[in-house]
CSV table of C-alpha atoms in Angstrom, one decimal:
chain,number,residue,atom,x,y,z
A,1,MET,CA,9.5,-22.8,-0.7
A,2,ASP,CA,11.4,-19.8,-2.3
A,3,SER,CA,9.0,-16.9,-2.6
A,4,ARG,CA,10.6,-15.3,-5.6
A,5,PHE,CA,8.4,-15.3,-8.7
A,6,SER,CA,10.1,-17.3,-11.4
A,7,ARG,CA,10.4,-16.7,-15.1
A,8,ARG,CA,8.0,-19.6,-15.5
A,9,ASP,CA,5.5,-17.7,-13.3
A,10,LEU,CA,5.8,-14.5,-15.4
A,11,LEU,CA,5.7,-16.3,-18.7
A,12,ALA,CA,2.6,-18.3,-17.5
A,13,ALA,CA,1.0,-15.1,-16.4
A,14,LEU,CA,1.7,-13.3,-19.7
A,15,GLY,CA,0.3,-16.4,-21.5
A,16,SER,CA,-2.6,-16.5,-19.6
A,17,ALA,CA,-3.4,-12.9,-20.1
A,18,ALA,CA,-2.8,-13.2,-23.9
A,19,LEU,CA,-5.2,-16.2,-24.1
A,20,LEU,CA,-7.8,-14.3,-22.0
A,21,ARG,CA,-7.6,-11.3,-24.3
A,22,ALA,CA,-7.8,-13.6,-27.4
A,23,GLN,CA,-10.8,-15.6,-26.3
A,24,GLU,CA,-12.3,-12.9,-24.0
A,25,THR,CA,-13.6,-15.1,-21.5
A,26,LYS,CA,-12.2,-13.3,-18.5
A,27,ILE,CA,-14.7,-11.3,-16.4
A,28,THR,CA,-13.8,-9.0,-13.4
A,29,THR,CA,-17.3,-7.8,-12.7
A,30,ASP,CA,-20.9,-9.2,-12.7
A,31,VAL,CA,-22.2,-8.5,-16.2
A,32,ASN,CA,-25.6,-7.4,-14.8
A,33,VAL,CA,-24.3,-5.1,-12.2
A,34,VAL,CA,-21.2,-3.1,-12.4
A,35,ASN,CA,-19.6,-1.9,-9.0
A,36,VAL,CA,-17.5,1.1,-8.7
A,37,PHE,CA,-15.4,2.4,-5.6
A,38,ALA,CA,-14.8,6.1,-5.7
A,39,THR,CA,-13.1,8.7,-3.4
A,40,VAL,CA,-14.1,12.3,-3.6
A,41,ARG,CA,-12.0,15.3,-2.5
A,42,ASP,CA,-12.5,19.0,-2.8
A,43,LYS,CA,-10.2,21.7,-4.2
A,44,LYS,CA,-8.3,21.8,-1.0
A,45,GLY,CA,-7.6,18.1,-0.9
A,46,ASN,CA,-10.0,17.3,1.8
A,47,VAL,CA,-12.0,13.9,1.5
A,48,VAL,CA,-15.7,14.8,1.0
A,49,ARG,CA,-17.9,12.3,2.9
A,50,ASP,CA,-21.4,13.6,3.0
A,51,LEU,CA,-22.5,13.0,-0.7
A,52,THR,CA,-25.7,10.9,-1.6
A,53,LYS,CA,-26.4,8.7,-4.6
A,54,ASP,CA,-28.1,11.7,-6.2
A,55,ASP,CA,-24.9,13.7,-6.3
A,56,PHE,CA,-23.1,11.2,-8.5
A,57,SER,CA,-23.2,10.8,-12.3
A,58,ILE,CA,-21.9,7.8,-14.1
A,59,GLU,CA,-21.1,7.1,-17.6
A,60,GLU,CA,-20.4,3.9,-19.6
A,61,ASP,CA,-18.8,4.6,-23.1
A,62,GLY,CA,-20.2,7.9,-23.1
A,63,ARG,CA,-23.7,6.9,-22.3
A,64,PRO,CA,-25.4,8.0,-19.0
A,65,GLN,CA,-26.2,5.2,-16.6
A,66,THR,CA,-28.7,5.0,-13.7
A,67,VAL,CA,-27.1,4.5,-10.3
A,68,LYS,CA,-29.2,1.8,-8.6
A,69,TYR,CA,-27.0,0.7,-5.7
A,70,PHE,CA,-25.3,3.2,-3.4
A,71,SER,CA,-23.4,3.0,0.0
A,72,LYS,CA,-20.6,4.6,1.9
A,73,GLU,CA,-17.9,2.2,2.8
A,74,SER,CA,-15.7,2.7,5.5
A,75,ASP,CA,-15.8,-0.9,7.0
A,76,LEU,CA,-15.4,-3.3,4.3
A,77,PRO,CA,-12.4,-5.8,4.4
A,78,LEU,CA,-9.4,-4.4,2.6
A,79,LYS,CA,-6.8,-6.4,0.5
A,80,LEU,CA,-3.8,-4.4,0.4
A,81,GLY,CA,-0.5,-5.0,-1.5
A,82,LEU,CA,2.8,-3.0,-0.8
A,83,ALA,CA,5.3,-3.1,-3.7
A,84,VAL,CA,8.8,-1.4,-2.8
A,85,ASP,CA,11.4,-0.5,-5.5
A,86,THR,CA,14.7,-1.9,-4.2
A,87,SER,CA,17.0,-1.1,-7.5
A,88,PRO,CA,20.0,0.7,-6.8
A,89,SER,CA,18.5,4.2,-7.6
A,90,GLU,CA,16.2,3.9,-4.5
A,91,ARG,CA,18.8,2.4,-2.0
A,92,ARG,CA,19.2,5.7,0.0
A,93,MET,CA,15.4,5.7,0.6
A,94,ILE,CA,15.0,2.3,2.0
A,95,GLU,CA,15.2,3.2,5.5
A,96,GLN,CA,12.6,5.9,5.3
A,97,GLU,CA,10.3,3.6,3.1
A,98,ARG,CA,10.5,0.7,5.7
A,99,GLY,CA,9.8,2.9,8.8
A,100,ALA,CA,6.9,4.8,7.3
A,101,SER,CA,5.4,1.6,5.6
A,102,TYR,CA,5.4,-0.4,8.9
A,103,LYS,CA,3.5,2.5,10.6
A,104,PHE,CA,1.0,2.7,7.8
A,105,LEU,CA,0.5,-0.9,7.8
A,106,ASP,CA,0.0,-0.8,11.7
A,107,GLN,CA,-2.4,1.8,11.4
A,108,VAL,CA,-4.6,0.9,8.5
A,109,LEU,CA,-5.0,-2.9,9.0
A,110,ARG,CA,-7.3,-4.5,11.2
A,111,GLU,CA,-6.0,-7.9,12.2
A,112,ASP,CA,-9.5,-9.6,12.1
A,113,LYS,CA,-10.5,-8.1,8.9
A,114,ASP,CA,-7.9,-6.9,6.6
A,115,LEU,CA,-4.9,-8.7,4.8
A,116,ALA,CA,-1.8,-7.5,3.2
A,117,PHE,CA,1.3,-8.6,1.3
A,118,VAL,CA,4.8,-7.4,0.9
A,119,LEU,CA,7.0,-7.6,-2.2
A,120,HIS,CA,10.0,-5.9,-3.6
A,121,PHE,CA,11.4,-5.5,-7.0
A,122,ASP,CA,14.6,-4.7,-8.7
A,123,ALA,CA,16.1,-7.0,-11.4
A,124,ASP,CA,13.5,-9.7,-10.2
A,125,VAL,CA,10.3,-9.7,-8.1
A,126,GLU,CA,10.1,-11.3,-4.8
A,127,LEU,CA,7.3,-11.8,-2.5
A,128,LEU,CA,8.3,-11.4,1.0
A,129,GLU,CA,5.2,-12.1,2.7
A,130,ASP,CA,1.8,-13.3,1.3
A,131,PHE,CA,-1.6,-12.1,2.3
A,132,THR,CA,-1.7,-12.0,6.1
A,133,GLY,CA,-3.4,-10.2,9.0
A,134,SER,CA,-0.3,-10.5,11.1
A,135,ARG,CA,1.5,-7.3,11.8
A,136,HIS,CA,4.4,-9.3,13.3
A,137,LYS,CA,4.8,-11.2,9.9
A,138,LEU,CA,4.4,-7.9,8.0
A,139,GLN,CA,7.0,-6.2,9.9
A,140,LYS,CA,9.4,-9.1,9.6
A,141,ALA,CA,8.8,-8.7,5.8
A,142,LEU,CA,9.7,-5.1,5.8
A,143,ASN,CA,12.8,-5.8,7.7
A,144,GLU,CA,14.1,-8.0,4.8
A,145,ILE,CA,13.7,-5.2,2.4
A,146,GLU,CA,17.2,-3.9,1.3
A,147,ALA,CA,18.5,-2.4,-1.9
A,148,SER,CA,20.2,-4.5,-4.6
A,149,GLN,CA,23.7,-3.7,-5.2
A,150,PRO,CA,25.0,-2.0,-8.3
A,151,LEU,CA,25.5,-4.1,-11.3
A,152,GLN,CA,29.1,-5.6,-10.8
A,153,LEU,CA,31.2,-7.4,-13.2
A,154,ARG,CA,31.7,-11.0,-11.9
A,155,ARG,CA,32.6,-14.5,-13.4
A,156,ARG,CA,29.5,-16.6,-13.3
A,157,ASP,CA,29.8,-20.0,-11.5
A,158,PRO,CA,28.4,-22.7,-13.7
A,159,ASN,CA,27.6,-24.8,-10.7
A,160,ASP,CA,25.3,-22.1,-9.1
A,161,SER,CA,21.8,-22.5,-10.8
A,162,GLY,CA,19.6,-20.8,-8.4
A,163,PRO,CA,16.0,-21.6,-7.6
A,164,TYR,CA,13.6,-23.1,-10.2
A,165,GLY,CA,16.8,-24.1,-12.3
A,166,GLN,CA,17.4,-20.6,-13.1
A,167,GLN,CA,20.6,-18.6,-13.0
A,168,PRO,CA,21.4,-16.6,-9.8
A,169,ARG,CA,19.6,-13.4,-9.0
A,170,ARG,CA,20.2,-10.8,-11.6
A,171,ARG,CA,21.6,-7.6,-10.5
A,172,GLY,CA,20.7,-4.1,-12.1
A,173,GLY,CA,17.6,-3.2,-13.7
A,174,THR,CA,14.0,-2.4,-12.5
A,175,THR,CA,11.1,-4.7,-13.1
A,176,LEU,CA,8.1,-2.3,-12.2
A,177,TYR,CA,5.7,-3.5,-14.7
A,178,ASP,CA,6.4,-7.3,-14.0
A,179,ALA,CA,5.8,-6.5,-10.3
A,180,VAL,CA,2.3,-5.0,-10.9
A,181,LEU,CA,1.3,-7.7,-13.2
A,182,LEU,CA,2.4,-10.5,-11.0
A,183,ALA,CA,0.8,-8.9,-8.1
A,184,SER,CA,-2.4,-8.4,-10.0
A,185,ASP,CA,-2.7,-11.8,-11.7
A,186,GLU,CA,-0.9,-14.2,-8.8
A,187,LEU,CA,-2.3,-12.5,-5.8
A,188,MET,CA,-5.0,-9.9,-6.2
A,189,LYS,CA,-7.1,-11.7,-8.7
A,190,LYS,CA,-7.8,-14.5,-6.1
A,191,GLN,CA,-9.2,-11.9,-3.6
A,192,THR,CA,-12.8,-10.3,-3.3
A,193,GLY,CA,-13.7,-6.8,-2.2
A,194,ARG,CA,-11.6,-3.7,-2.0
A,195,LYS,CA,-8.3,-4.1,-3.3
A,196,ALA,CA,-5.3,-1.6,-3.5
A,197,LEU,CA,-1.7,-1.9,-4.4
A,198,VAL,CA,0.8,0.7,-3.3
A,199,LEU,CA,3.7,1.3,-5.3
A,200,LEU,CA,6.9,2.9,-3.9
A,201,THR,CA,9.3,3.7,-6.9
A,202,ASP,CA,10.6,6.3,-9.2
A,203,GLY,CA,8.5,4.8,-11.9
A,204,VAL,CA,11.3,3.8,-14.3
A,205,ASP,CA,11.4,0.4,-15.7
A,206,THR,CA,14.4,-1.1,-17.4
A,207,ALA,CA,14.1,-4.8,-17.4
A,208,SER,CA,10.5,-6.1,-17.4
A,209,ARG,CA,9.4,-8.9,-19.8
A,210,SER,CA,5.9,-7.3,-19.7
A,211,THR,CA,4.7,-3.8,-21.0
A,212,MET,CA,3.1,-1.0,-19.0
A,213,THR,CA,-0.2,-1.7,-20.8
A,214,ASP,CA,0.0,-5.5,-19.8
A,215,ALA,CA,0.4,-4.2,-16.2
A,216,ILE,CA,-2.4,-1.9,-16.2
A,217,GLU,CA,-4.8,-4.3,-17.9
A,218,SER,CA,-3.8,-7.0,-15.2
A,219,ALA,CA,-4.7,-4.5,-12.5
A,220,GLN,CA,-8.0,-3.6,-14.2
A,221,LYS,CA,-8.9,-7.1,-14.6
A,222,SER,CA,-8.2,-8.0,-11.0
A,223,ASP,CA,-10.2,-4.7,-9.9
A,224,THR,CA,-7.0,-3.5,-8.2
A,225,MET,CA,-6.6,0.1,-7.6
A,226,VAL,CA,-3.0,1.4,-8.0
A,227,TYR,CA,-1.8,4.1,-5.6
A,228,SER,CA,1.6,5.4,-6.9
A,229,VAL,CA,4.0,7.2,-4.7
A,230,TYR,CA,6.7,8.9,-6.8
A,231,PHE,CA,9.8,8.3,-4.9
A,232,VAL,CA,12.9,9.8,-6.5
A,233,ASP,CA,16.4,10.5,-5.0
A,234,ASP,CA,17.8,13.1,-7.2
A,235,GLU,CA,21.2,12.8,-5.4
A,236,GLY,CA,21.1,8.9,-5.2
A,237,PHE,CA,22.9,6.4,-7.3
A,238,GLY,CA,22.2,5.8,-10.7
A,239,HIS,CA,19.1,8.2,-10.9
A,240,GLY,CA,16.5,5.6,-11.7
A,241,GLY,CA,19.0,3.4,-13.8
A,242,GLY,CA,20.1,0.0,-13.4
A,243,GLY,CA,23.6,0.2,-12.0
A,244,VAL,CA,27.1,1.7,-13.0
A,245,PHE,CA,26.9,0.2,-16.3
A,246,GLY,CA,23.2,1.3,-16.8
A,247,PRO,CA,20.3,-1.0,-17.3
A,248,PRO,CA,20.9,-4.5,-18.6
A,249,ARG,CA,21.2,-5.1,-22.3
A,250,GLY,CA,18.3,-7.0,-23.9
A,251,ARG,CA,14.8,-6.1,-25.2
A,252,ARG,CA,15.0,-2.5,-23.8
A,253,GLY,CA,18.5,-2.0,-24.5
A,254,GLY,CA,20.9,0.5,-23.0
A,255,MET,CA,18.9,3.6,-21.8
A,256,GLY,CA,20.8,7.0,-21.3
A,257,ARG,CA,19.2,9.4,-19.0
A,258,GLU,CA,18.1,11.5,-22.0
A,259,ASN,CA,16.1,8.4,-23.3
A,260,ARG,CA,14.9,7.4,-19.9
A,261,PRO,CA,11.1,7.3,-19.7
A,262,ASP,CA,9.2,9.9,-17.5
A,263,GLY,CA,8.6,7.7,-14.4
A,264,LYS,CA,6.3,10.5,-13.0
A,265,LYS,CA,3.9,10.1,-15.9
A,266,ILE,CA,4.0,6.6,-15.8
A,267,LEU,CA,3.0,6.4,-12.3
A,268,GLN,CA,0.1,8.9,-12.9
A,269,ARG,CA,-1.1,6.7,-15.7
A,270,PHE,CA,-1.1,3.6,-13.4
A,271,ALA,CA,-3.2,5.7,-10.9
A,272,ASP,CA,-5.6,7.3,-13.1
A,273,GLU,CA,-6.4,4.1,-15.2
A,274,THR,CA,-7.0,1.9,-12.1
A,275,GLY,CA,-8.9,4.4,-10.0
A,276,GLY,CA,-6.0,4.9,-7.5
A,277,THR,CA,-4.3,8.3,-6.6
A,278,PHE,CA,-0.8,9.6,-7.5
A,279,PHE,CA,1.5,11.1,-4.9
A,280,GLU,CA,4.7,12.9,-5.1
A,281,ILE,CA,7.3,12.6,-2.4
A,282,LYS,CA,8.7,16.1,-3.0
A,283,LYS,CA,5.4,17.7,-2.2
A,284,GLN,CA,4.6,15.7,0.9
A,285,SER,CA,6.3,13.6,3.5
A,286,LEU,CA,5.8,9.8,3.1
A,287,ASP,CA,4.0,9.9,6.5
A,288,ASP,CA,1.6,12.5,5.2
A,289,ILE,CA,1.1,10.5,2.0
A,290,TYR,CA,0.2,7.5,4.1
A,291,ARG,CA,-2.3,9.5,6.4
A,292,GLN,CA,-4.0,10.8,3.2
A,293,LEU,CA,-4.0,7.2,1.7
A,294,GLN,CA,-5.4,5.6,4.8
A,295,ASP,CA,-8.0,8.2,4.9
A,296,GLU,CA,-9.0,7.6,1.2
A,297,LEU,CA,-9.2,3.9,1.8
A,298,ARG,CA,-11.6,4.4,4.7
A,299,SER,CA,-13.9,6.9,3.1
A,300,GLU,CA,-15.0,5.4,-0.1
A,301,TYR,CA,-18.5,5.5,-1.8
A,302,SER,CA,-19.7,2.3,-3.5
A,303,LEU,CA,-21.8,2.7,-6.6
A,304,GLY,CA,-23.5,0.2,-8.6
A,305,TYR,CA,-25.4,0.3,-12.1
A,306,THR,CA,-26.8,-2.2,-14.7
A,307,PRO,CA,-25.5,-1.2,-18.1
A,308,ASP,CA,-28.2,0.2,-20.4
A,309,LYS,CA,-27.2,-2.0,-23.2
A,310,ASP,CA,-25.0,-4.9,-24.0
A,311,THR,CA,-22.2,-3.9,-26.3
A,312,GLY,CA,-20.5,-7.2,-26.3
A,313,SER,CA,-17.3,-8.4,-24.6
A,314,GLY,CA,-14.1,-6.4,-24.0
A,315,PHE,CA,-13.3,-3.0,-22.3
A,316,ARG,CA,-15.9,-0.5,-21.2
A,317,ALA,CA,-15.1,2.8,-20.2
A,318,ILE,CA,-16.3,4.3,-17.0
A,319,LYS,CA,-16.6,8.0,-16.1
A,320,VAL,CA,-17.7,9.0,-12.6
A,321,THR,CA,-18.4,12.5,-11.7
A,322,THR,CA,-20.3,14.6,-9.1
A,323,LYS,CA,-23.0,17.1,-10.0
A,324,GLU,CA,-21.3,19.6,-7.6
A,325,LYS,CA,-18.5,21.4,-9.5
A,326,GLY,CA,-15.2,21.7,-8.2
A,327,LEU,CA,-15.0,18.2,-6.6
A,328,ILE,CA,-12.5,15.7,-7.9
A,329,VAL,CA,-13.4,11.9,-8.1
A,330,HIS,CA,-11.0,9.1,-8.1
A,331,ALA,CA,-12.5,5.9,-9.5
A,332,ARG,CA,-11.4,3.2,-12.0
A,333,ASP,CA,-11.9,4.2,-15.6
A,334,GLY,CA,-13.4,1.1,-17.0
A,335,TYR,CA,-13.7,-2.6,-16.7
A,336,TYR,CA,-13.6,-5.9,-18.7
A,337,ALA,CA,-16.8,-7.7,-19.6
A,338,THR,CA,-17.9,-10.7,-21.7
A,339,LYS,CA,-21.2,-12.1,-23.0
């Protein structure tokens, strides 16, 4: 079976998300107990591992909550996704991404407990390996990652319809938002426990059918933390564009460099709103980032509370802080609940 997500898959996911928003029947956490994973660092960036329940404070929609359940989690099963940007702007970075990613997965995954998947995205989103604990399968998937070619003018073959009755794989463009939405709705939503999606990208989306808000909401509803790695090749082809002729025409239209979104801010928002962390490749090597990420994933606190009041269905904002000043807490900023 072809592992590429079809347009039908995306439209179904978007339609399902819209229906759930309209009917408010989706719930991503137990309505009586809200569980939040949190990582804490000091001013120097070191992970803080010795806090207790009494060191934390939680607010829901601005109202203080009582932490009733607390534990230090270093051994819970992990569900990890790796999403690699293979648009032309990233092609010089692929080998570096591949080598560091395999080393990271090899070190962080325990074959008897943890599962991971690998997908890549450019003009389309393609799942290279579904959830597995096999390092061999994950390495094989990483070996299949390659950058798409720049957009070329070519005559369409009317006899070539591609999988699912679609047109052949498009060239040019980046579907970052679609990748996050599909990873959340089609893969992470079915899993339980700690879930993290690692994005390797410059953060610029030029071709998605979904929006950034759609993608973030899907990650939140599937309880997936997004760890963004801002990966920019300033000397590379296209500088985040979709090819020699720019991004494809359509809903997002032509996008000159002066009109291009700020990929760094986009990736920071993904991390901030889902409880993950933002990393920048210019400030650290990818190996160092992966070591830091591995440290975070193995050094989390689990906090649980029962909301003090029922405010109805919809999004509820969460703020987790520590009573000791100067510590930085990474935790999701809310959840969706229904009656």
